[in-house]
Amino acid sequence: MNKINLLIVDDEVEFAATLAERMELRGLAAQIANNGKDALEMVSASQPDVVILDLKMPDLSGLEVLEGIKAKDPSIEVIMLTGHGSTASGVEGMEKGAFDYIMKPIELAELLEKINLAYNKRHGIA
Amino acid sequence: MVIHEEDKLRCRQLNTLGRLMAGFTHEQKNHLAIINESNGLLADLLEMQQITDETLAARLEKIVATTKDRVAKAAEMAQHLNRFAHRMDTPLATFQVNELIFEELTLLHRFANMKQVDLDTSFSTELPGTYNNPSLVQFIFFCLFDAALEGSSARDIIKISTEPHGDSSQLTLTMTGQGDMPFSPIKEEILCEAFHFAITKMGASFIEKHGEGRHMRLILRIPSLTP
């Protein structure tokens, strides 16, 4: 199996960096973007398999970035991160094409499972 | 119920408080997420034996476990508080009474602990879905809980239970304690005018029942309104 290429998009710099380090310790390749504009540029440049995308960011919202990613390449799978008490925002993301969502603080095992499923979907692996 | 300018001002203040609370809990979850990931990274390093001093590693493992446990508890409370803050967003909605009570009870445990009153719960899984005002249910439950706690002493028990009652959901606070000293009737100032107004607005009913000895029940029946 090829190395999974991840893009982690979160304006919380420390969160994104620590999560990326944990992913790399598990053999995934993780890049970071700390705003929506950078995220869209990195999607064009590096074609990640899966994007972990925070819903609430100060410049472009997570939903706007999601739309941008899907417009560039609909096969890139996106997992939304939400700090909201309600699941409504995560569900809204899925309605706009996100693969799944996960609540903060995250359970790493759950996130890894979702990443694997998203990767398999992108590459047509049953 | 006559609405005065003073009441309108208080409504605005309450709205402000709700919005601040929702924003605060969102931020709180972001901070907890960072603590959680930093703690997780430390756990990863320990697991991959990158910390070779065994005594230090054992100590760090305990710290990692405690931090993980406390982050999970704090995140759960933040989530309940966030949902609680958003309950007033929709005046009428379909909900499960159990969910609203459980959510609020998480935030009320401390008050019972401070008074050394034990809490017990028994939530029926047979409750029908309820279409009514969720924030009023939580307001009334707070009033009842406050009244029950006010009348209780250390080592008394308040049991919060739910069960179906026809098409309604019934919520009961049963207060029990040692000895024969009966519970005093609930003071009128605790179950205030706003409490009774809320009961009427919800189409609900409230009964206060005194049993023999130290035993009392506060019973609330919440109907499902027609959409």
PDB file of C-alpha atoms in Angstrom, chain A residues 10-15 17-19 21-23 25-26 54 56 82-87 103-108, chain B residues 25-27 29-34 36-41 43-45 47-48 50 68 71 75 79 82-83 86:
ATOM      1  CA  ASP A  10      -6.349  24.117  10.856  1.00  0.00           C
ATOM      2  CA  ASP A  11      -5.677  27.685  11.984  1.00  0.00           C
ATOM      3  CA  GLU A  12      -4.559  26.301  15.363  1.00  0.00           C
ATOM      4  CA  VAL A  13      -0.867  25.994  14.449  1.00  0.00           C
ATOM      5  CA  GLU A  14       0.093  23.827  17.432  1.00  0.00           C
ATOM      6  CA  PHE A  15      -2.805  21.457  16.899  1.00  0.00           C
ATOM      7  CA  ALA A  17       1.724  20.488  13.851  1.00  0.00           C
ATOM      8  CA  THR A  18       1.243  17.972  16.668  1.00  0.00           C
ATOM      9  CA  LEU A  19      -1.353  15.990  14.748  1.00  0.00           C
ATOM     10  CA  GLU A  21       3.834  14.625  13.842  1.00  0.00           C
ATOM     11  CA  ARG A  22       1.622  11.859  15.260  1.00  0.00           C
ATOM     12  CA  MET A  23       0.533  10.885  11.746  1.00  0.00           C
ATOM     13  CA  LEU A  25       5.076   8.523  13.490  1.00  0.00           C
ATOM     14  CA  ARG A  26       2.454   6.140  12.038  1.00  0.00           C
ATOM     15  CA  ASP A  54     -11.197  22.389  10.375  1.00  0.00           C
ATOM     16  CA  LYS A  56     -14.073  27.149  11.725  1.00  0.00           C
ATOM     17  CA  THR A  82     -15.542  20.336  14.265  1.00  0.00           C
ATOM     18  CA  GLY A  83     -15.382  21.743  17.776  1.00  0.00           C
ATOM     19  CA  HIS A  84     -19.133  22.289  17.851  1.00  0.00           C
ATOM     20  CA  GLY A  85     -21.374  20.642  20.408  1.00  0.00           C
ATOM     21  CA  SER A  86     -23.804  19.795  17.653  1.00  0.00           C
ATOM     22  CA  THR A  87     -23.238  17.356  14.837  1.00  0.00           C
ATOM     23  CA  MET A 103     -15.351  16.102  16.755  1.00  0.00           C
ATOM     24  CA  LYS A 104     -12.533  17.843  18.623  1.00  0.00           C
ATOM     25  CA  PRO A 105     -10.810  16.736  20.807  1.00  0.00           C
ATOM     26  CA  ILE A 106     -10.231  13.842  18.447  1.00  0.00           C
ATOM     27  CA  GLU A 107      -9.830  10.152  19.213  1.00  0.00           C
ATOM     28  CA  LEU A 108      -6.796   9.263  17.103  1.00  0.00           C
TER      29      LEU A 108
ATOM     30  CA  THR B  25     -17.176  26.368  24.952  1.00  0.00           C
ATOM     31  CA  HIS B  26     -16.122  26.278  21.300  1.00  0.00           C
ATOM     32  CA  GLU B  27     -12.780  27.881  22.174  1.00  0.00           C
ATOM     33  CA  LYS B  29     -12.729  22.561  22.940  1.00  0.00           C
ATOM     34  CA  ASN B  30      -9.962  23.935  20.715  1.00  0.00           C
ATOM     35  CA  HIS B  31      -7.651  24.267  23.723  1.00  0.00           C
ATOM     36  CA  LEU B  32      -8.580  20.794  24.903  1.00  0.00           C
ATOM     37  CA  ALA B  33      -7.876  19.424  21.427  1.00  0.00           C
ATOM     38  CA  ILE B  34      -4.332  20.847  21.572  1.00  0.00           C
ATOM     39  CA  ASN B  36      -5.099  16.107  23.904  1.00  0.00           C
ATOM     40  CA  GLU B  37      -2.802  15.945  20.873  1.00  0.00           C
ATOM     41  CA  SER B  38       0.279  17.036  22.871  1.00  0.00           C
ATOM     42  CA  ASN B  39      -0.528  14.403  25.464  1.00  0.00           C
ATOM     43  CA  GLY B  40      -1.081  11.857  22.689  1.00  0.00           C
ATOM     44  CA  LEU B  41       2.294  12.698  21.175  1.00  0.00           C
ATOM     45  CA  ALA B  43       2.115   8.762  24.754  1.00  0.00           C
ATOM     46  CA  ASP B  44       3.376   7.900  21.248  1.00  0.00           C
ATOM     47  CA  LEU B  45       6.968   8.677  22.241  1.00  0.00           C
ATOM     48  CA  GLU B  47       5.132   3.675  23.364  1.00  0.00           C
ATOM     49  CA  MET B  48       7.923   3.863  20.804  1.00  0.00           C
ATOM     50  CA  GLN B  50      12.003   7.000  22.821  1.00  0.00           C
ATOM     51  CA  LYS B  68      -6.255  11.923  28.901  1.00  0.00           C
ATOM     52  CA  VAL B  71      -9.393  16.075  28.944  1.00  0.00           C
ATOM     53  CA  ALA B  75     -14.557  17.969  26.747  1.00  0.00           C
ATOM     54  CA  GLN B  79     -20.004  19.773  24.887  1.00  0.00           C
ATOM     55  CA  ASN B  82     -22.368  24.205  24.395  1.00  0.00           C
ATOM     56  CA  ARG B  83     -25.573  22.306  23.637  1.00  0.00           C
ATOM     57  CA  HIS B  86     -27.811  26.567  22.023  1.00  0.00           C
TER      58      HIS B  86
END
